[in-house]
Structures are given as C-alpha cells and as structure tokens.
C-alpha positions as a Markdown table, in Angstrom:
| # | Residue | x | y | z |
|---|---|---|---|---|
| 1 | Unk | 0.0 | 0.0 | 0.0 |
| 2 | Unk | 2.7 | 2.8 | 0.9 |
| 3 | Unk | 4.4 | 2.2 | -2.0 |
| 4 | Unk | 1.1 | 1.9 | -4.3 |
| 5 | Unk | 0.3 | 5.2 | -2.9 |
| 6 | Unk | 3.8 | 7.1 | -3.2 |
| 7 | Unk | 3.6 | 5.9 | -6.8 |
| 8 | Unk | 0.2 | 7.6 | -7.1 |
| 9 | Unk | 2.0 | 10.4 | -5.7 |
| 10 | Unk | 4.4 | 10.7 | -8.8 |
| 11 | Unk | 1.9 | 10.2 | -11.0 |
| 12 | Unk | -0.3 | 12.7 | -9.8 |
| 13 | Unk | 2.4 | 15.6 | -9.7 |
| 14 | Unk | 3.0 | 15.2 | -13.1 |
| 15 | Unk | -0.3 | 15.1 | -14.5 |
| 16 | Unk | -1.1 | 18.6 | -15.8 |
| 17 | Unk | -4.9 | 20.2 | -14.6 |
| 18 | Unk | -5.4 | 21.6 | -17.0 |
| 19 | Unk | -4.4 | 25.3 | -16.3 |
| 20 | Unk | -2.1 | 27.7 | -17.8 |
| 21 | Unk | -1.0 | 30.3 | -15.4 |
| 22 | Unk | 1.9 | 31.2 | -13.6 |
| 23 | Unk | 5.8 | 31.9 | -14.8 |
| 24 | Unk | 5.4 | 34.8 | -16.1 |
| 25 | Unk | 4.2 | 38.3 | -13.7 |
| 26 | Unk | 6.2 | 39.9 | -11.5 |
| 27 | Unk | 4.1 | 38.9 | -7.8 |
| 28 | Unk | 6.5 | 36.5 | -6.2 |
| 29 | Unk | 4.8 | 33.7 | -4.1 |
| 30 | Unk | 6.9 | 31.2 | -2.3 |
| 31 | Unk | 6.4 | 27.3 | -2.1 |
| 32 | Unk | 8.3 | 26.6 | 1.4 |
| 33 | Unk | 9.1 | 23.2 | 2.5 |
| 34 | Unk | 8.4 | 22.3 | 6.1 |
| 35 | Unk | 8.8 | 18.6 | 7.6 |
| 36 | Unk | 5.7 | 17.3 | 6.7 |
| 37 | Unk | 4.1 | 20.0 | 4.3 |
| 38 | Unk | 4.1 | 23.2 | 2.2 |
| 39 | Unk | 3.1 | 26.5 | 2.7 |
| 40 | Unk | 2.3 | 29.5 | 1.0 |
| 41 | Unk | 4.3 | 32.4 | 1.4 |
| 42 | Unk | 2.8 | 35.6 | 0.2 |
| 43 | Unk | 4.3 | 39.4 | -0.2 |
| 44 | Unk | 3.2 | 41.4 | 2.9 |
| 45 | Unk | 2.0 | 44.2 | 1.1 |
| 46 | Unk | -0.7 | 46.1 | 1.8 |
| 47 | Unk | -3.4 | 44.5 | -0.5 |
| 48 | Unk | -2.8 | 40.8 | 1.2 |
| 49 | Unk | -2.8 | 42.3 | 4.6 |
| 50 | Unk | -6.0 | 43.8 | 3.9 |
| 51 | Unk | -7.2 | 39.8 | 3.0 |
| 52 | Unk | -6.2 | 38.4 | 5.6 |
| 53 | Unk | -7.2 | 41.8 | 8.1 |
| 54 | Unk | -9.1 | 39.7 | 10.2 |
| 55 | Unk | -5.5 | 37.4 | 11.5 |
| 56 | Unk | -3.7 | 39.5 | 13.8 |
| 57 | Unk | -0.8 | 37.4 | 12.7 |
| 58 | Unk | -0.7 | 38.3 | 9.2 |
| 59 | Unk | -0.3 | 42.2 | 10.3 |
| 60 | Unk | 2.9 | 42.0 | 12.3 |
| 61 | Unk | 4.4 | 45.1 | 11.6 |
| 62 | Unk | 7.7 | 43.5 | 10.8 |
| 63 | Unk | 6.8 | 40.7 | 8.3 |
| 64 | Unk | 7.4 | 40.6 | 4.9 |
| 65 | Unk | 5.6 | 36.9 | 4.2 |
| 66 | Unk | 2.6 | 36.3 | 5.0 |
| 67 | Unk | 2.7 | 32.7 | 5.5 |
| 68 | Unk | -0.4 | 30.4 | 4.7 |
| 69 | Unk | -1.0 | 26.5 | 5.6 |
| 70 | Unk | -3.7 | 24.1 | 5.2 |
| 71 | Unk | -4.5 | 21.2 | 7.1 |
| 72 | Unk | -5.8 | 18.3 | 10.0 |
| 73 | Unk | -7.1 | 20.5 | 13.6 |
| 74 | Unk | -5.5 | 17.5 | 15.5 |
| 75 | Unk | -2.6 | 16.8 | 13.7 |
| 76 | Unk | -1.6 | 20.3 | 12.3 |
| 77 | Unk | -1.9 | 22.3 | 15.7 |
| 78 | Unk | -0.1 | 20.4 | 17.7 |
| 79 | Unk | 2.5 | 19.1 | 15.1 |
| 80 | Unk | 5.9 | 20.9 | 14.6 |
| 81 | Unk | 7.8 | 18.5 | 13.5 |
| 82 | Unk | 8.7 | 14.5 | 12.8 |
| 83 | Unk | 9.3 | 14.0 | 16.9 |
| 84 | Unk | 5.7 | 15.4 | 17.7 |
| 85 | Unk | 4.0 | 12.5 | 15.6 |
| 86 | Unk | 1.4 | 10.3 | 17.5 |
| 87 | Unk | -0.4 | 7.5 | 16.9 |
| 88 | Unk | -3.8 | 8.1 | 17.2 |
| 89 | Unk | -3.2 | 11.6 | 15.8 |
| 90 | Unk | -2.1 | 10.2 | 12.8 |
| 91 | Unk | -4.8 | 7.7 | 12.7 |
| 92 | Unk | -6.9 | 10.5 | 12.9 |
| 93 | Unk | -5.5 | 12.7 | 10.4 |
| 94 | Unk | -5.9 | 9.7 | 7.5 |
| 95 | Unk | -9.2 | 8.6 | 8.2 |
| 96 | Unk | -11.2 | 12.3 | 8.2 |
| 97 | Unk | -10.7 | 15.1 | 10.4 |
| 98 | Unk | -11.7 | 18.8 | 10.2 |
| 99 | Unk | -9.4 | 21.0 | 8.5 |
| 100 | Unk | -7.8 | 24.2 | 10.0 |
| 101 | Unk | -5.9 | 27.0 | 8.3 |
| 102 | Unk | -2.5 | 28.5 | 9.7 |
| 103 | Unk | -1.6 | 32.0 | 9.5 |
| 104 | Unk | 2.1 | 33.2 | 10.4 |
| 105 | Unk | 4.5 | 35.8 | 9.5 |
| 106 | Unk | 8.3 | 35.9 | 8.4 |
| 107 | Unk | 11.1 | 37.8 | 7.6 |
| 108 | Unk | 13.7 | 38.5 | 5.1 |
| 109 | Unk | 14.4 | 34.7 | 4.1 |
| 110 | Unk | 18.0 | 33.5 | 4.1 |
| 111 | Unk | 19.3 | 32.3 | 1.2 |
| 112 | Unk | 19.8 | 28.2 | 2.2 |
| 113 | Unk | 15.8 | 28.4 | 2.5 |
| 114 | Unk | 14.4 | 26.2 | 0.1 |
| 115 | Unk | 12.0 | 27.0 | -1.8 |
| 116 | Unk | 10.1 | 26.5 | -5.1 |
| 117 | Unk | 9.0 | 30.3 | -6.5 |
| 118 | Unk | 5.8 | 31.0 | -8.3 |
| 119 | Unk | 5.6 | 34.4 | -10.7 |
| 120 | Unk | 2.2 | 35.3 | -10.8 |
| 121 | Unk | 0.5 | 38.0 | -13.0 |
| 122 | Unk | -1.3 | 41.0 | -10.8 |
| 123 | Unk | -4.5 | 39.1 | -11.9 |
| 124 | Unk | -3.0 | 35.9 | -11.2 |
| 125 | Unk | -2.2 | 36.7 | -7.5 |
| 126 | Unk | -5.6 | 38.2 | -7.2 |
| 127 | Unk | -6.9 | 35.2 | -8.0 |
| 128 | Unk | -4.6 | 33.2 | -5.4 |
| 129 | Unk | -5.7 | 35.5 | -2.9 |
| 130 | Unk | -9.5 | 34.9 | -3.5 |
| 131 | Unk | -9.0 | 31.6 | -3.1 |
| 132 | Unk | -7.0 | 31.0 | -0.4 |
| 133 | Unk | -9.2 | 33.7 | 1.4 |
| 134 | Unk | -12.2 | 31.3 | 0.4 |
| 135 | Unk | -10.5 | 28.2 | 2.6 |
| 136 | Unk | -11.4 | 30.1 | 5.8 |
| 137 | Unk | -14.9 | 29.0 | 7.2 |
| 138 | Unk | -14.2 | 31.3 | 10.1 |
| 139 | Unk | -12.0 | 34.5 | 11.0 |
| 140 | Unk | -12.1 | 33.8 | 15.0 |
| 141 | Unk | -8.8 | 32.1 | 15.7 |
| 142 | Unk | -8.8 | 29.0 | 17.6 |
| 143 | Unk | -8.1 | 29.4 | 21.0 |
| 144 | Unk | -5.1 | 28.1 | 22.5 |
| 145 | Unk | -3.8 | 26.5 | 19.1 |
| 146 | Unk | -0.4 | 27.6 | 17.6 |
| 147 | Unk | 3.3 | 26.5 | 17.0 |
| 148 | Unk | 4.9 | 29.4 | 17.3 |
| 149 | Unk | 4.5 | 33.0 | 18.9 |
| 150 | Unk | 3.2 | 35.1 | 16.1 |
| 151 | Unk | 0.7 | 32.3 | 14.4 |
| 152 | Unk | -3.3 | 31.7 | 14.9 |
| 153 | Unk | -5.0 | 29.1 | 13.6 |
| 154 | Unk | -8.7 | 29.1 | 12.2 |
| 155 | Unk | -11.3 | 26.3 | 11.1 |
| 156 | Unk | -11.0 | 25.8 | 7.2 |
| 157 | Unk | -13.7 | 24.2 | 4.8 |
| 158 | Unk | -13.4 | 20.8 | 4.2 |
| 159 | Unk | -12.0 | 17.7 | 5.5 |
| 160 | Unk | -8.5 | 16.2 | 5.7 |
| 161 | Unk | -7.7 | 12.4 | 5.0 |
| 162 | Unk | -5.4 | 10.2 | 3.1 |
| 163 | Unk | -6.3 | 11.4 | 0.2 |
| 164 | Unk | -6.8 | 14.6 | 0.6 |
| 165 | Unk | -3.8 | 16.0 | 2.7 |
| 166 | Unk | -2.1 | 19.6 | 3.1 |
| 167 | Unk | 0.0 | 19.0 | 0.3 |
| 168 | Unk | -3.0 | 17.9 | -1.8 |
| 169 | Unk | -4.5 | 20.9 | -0.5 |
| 170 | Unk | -1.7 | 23.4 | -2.6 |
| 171 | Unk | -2.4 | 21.6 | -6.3 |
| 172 | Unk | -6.6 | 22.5 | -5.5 |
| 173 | Unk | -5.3 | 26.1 | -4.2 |
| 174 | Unk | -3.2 | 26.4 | -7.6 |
| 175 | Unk | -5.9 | 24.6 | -10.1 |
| 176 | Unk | -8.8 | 26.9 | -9.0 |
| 177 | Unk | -6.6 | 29.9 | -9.3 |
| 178 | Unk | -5.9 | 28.8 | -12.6 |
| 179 | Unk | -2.1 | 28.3 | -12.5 |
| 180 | Unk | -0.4 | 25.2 | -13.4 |
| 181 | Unk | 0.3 | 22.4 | -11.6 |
| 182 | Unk | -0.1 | 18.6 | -10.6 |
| 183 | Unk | -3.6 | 17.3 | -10.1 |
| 184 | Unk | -3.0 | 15.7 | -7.1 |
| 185 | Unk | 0.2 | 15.7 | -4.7 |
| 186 | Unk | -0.5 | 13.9 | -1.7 |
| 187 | Unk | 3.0 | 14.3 | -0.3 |
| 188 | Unk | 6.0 | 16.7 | 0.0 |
| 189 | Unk | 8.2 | 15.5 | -2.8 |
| 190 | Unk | 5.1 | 15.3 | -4.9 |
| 191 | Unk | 4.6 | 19.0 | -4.8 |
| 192 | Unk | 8.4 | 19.5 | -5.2 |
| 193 | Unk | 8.0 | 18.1 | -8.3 |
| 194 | Unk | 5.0 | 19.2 | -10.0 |
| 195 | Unk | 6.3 | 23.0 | -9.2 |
| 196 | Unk | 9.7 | 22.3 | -11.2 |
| 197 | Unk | 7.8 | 20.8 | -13.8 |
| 198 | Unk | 4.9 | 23.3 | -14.1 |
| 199 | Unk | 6.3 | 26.7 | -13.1 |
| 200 | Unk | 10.0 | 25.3 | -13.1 |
C-alpha cells in the first residue's frame, strides 16, 4: 500500500490540470518546504494584509511573508515536526478530520531556505488570494492553538484524510486559481516536483 500510494503520488504531480498560469508576472509567491508540508508564502504588502485583516498574525508590523497553511485540527496544531508524531493523531489525520488554516509571518528569508517560487500576473495573484481567502470558514482564531509566537489558527472548509492531505490541498489552491500544476500531490516531494515541472 505505501508504495502503491507514493507511486500515485508521482503520478499525480506530473499530470497537468489543466491550467495555464503562472511563470510569467512579476508577484513573487513562495512554495516553502516544512517537515511534513508546504506553505504559502505571500508578499506582505498592503493588498494581502488587507485579505487576511481579520488574522492579527498576518499584520505583524515586521513581516514581509505572510505565510499560509492548510490542514488536520488535531494533527496540524499540535505538530511541529517528525518527533511530535502520535499514533492516534495520525490515525486521525488519515481517516477524516476537520481541516484548519494557519496564518504566520516571516522575515527576510536567508538564502539556504528552500524554496520552489511561483511568478504570478497581478491578476494571477488576485486570484490566489480569493482563493486561499475562500479556505477560511471562520475569522475567530482558535483558541489556544499555535506552533509558534506570532501564528493563529482558524477552522478551514473541508475535511483532511489520506487522500486529501495539506499537500494535496496546494495543487486544488493552484488549479482553481488557474495556475499550473499537478492534479494531485498527496506528499511533499510530490509538490516539489510538480512546481519544477509546471512553473520550473
């Protein structure tokens, strides 16, 4: 089965949906690489502030990313890393569990950070931006949830499972934005490779 599905995985990321966008505007979006998932890192500018006005993270006066996860409440919010991994949390996470969305801020990045970066059109990164707003079924923060000291978590539509995981969650983000990518990239190196191949 793990390797069935880790095959599914390459197969997925390099299957085109279908879209056309992205490679060529001057809005720079970052794919970062975590331990167990990607997030979105998008310019701190005015205009995505204003999106995202209801997070208290996402105007630290400092930032200049606005950084932007998806994922499982249990497993997401109390998950830092590979040496916070529970059974029954990941038991949870791949059989259903509600989603959440992650809001944090950062700096200047150093060079060594790796990342995959998106050029997006003006129009382009509206659209990401109505999108990812879109994930958020609520703009109170959960309460006591948060990995760091300047993130909030809120609860997201949808649910999280096997099949549909935080990395998934980036090629649905990029597909109804209309920017090219994988159809389906369950895992980390999946969306590591559909970037390079799509918006390379």
């Amino acid at each position: 089965m793990p390797v069935l599905y880790l095959f599914a995985a390459g197969v997925g990321a390099v299957w085109p949906n279908g879209q056309s966008g992205g490679g060529q505007g001057n809005v720079i979006v970052h794919l970062v690489p975590g331990p167990i998932h990607y997030d979105f890192l998008l310019p701190a500018d005015e205009r995505t502030r204003a999106v995202f006005g209801f997070s208290d993270a996402a105007q630290h006066p400092g930032a200049r990313w606005v950084v932007v996860g998806w994922g499982a409440r249990g497993f997401y919010t109390a998950t830092g890393d590979y040496t916070d991994l529970r059974a029954d949390v990941i038991w949870q996470a791949a059989t259903g569990d509600q989603s959440v969305m992650r809001i944090d801020v950062a700096g200047k990045l150093p060079k060594e950070v790796t990342r995959r970066v998106l050029h997006l059109t003006e129009a382009e990164y509206e659209r990401l931006l109505t999108v990812i707003r879109g994930e958020f079924a609520e703009k109170r923060p959960i309460a006591g949830a948060g990995l760091s000291a300047t993130d909030q978590f809120f609860a997201a539509r949808g649910r999280f499972h096997l099949f549909r995981t935080c990395n998934v969650w980036v090629a649905e983000v990029m597909a109804q934005a209309g920017l090219r990518f994988g159809r389906w990239t369950p895992a980390p190196f999946a969306v590591t490779l559909s970037a390079w191949i799509f918006q390379g």
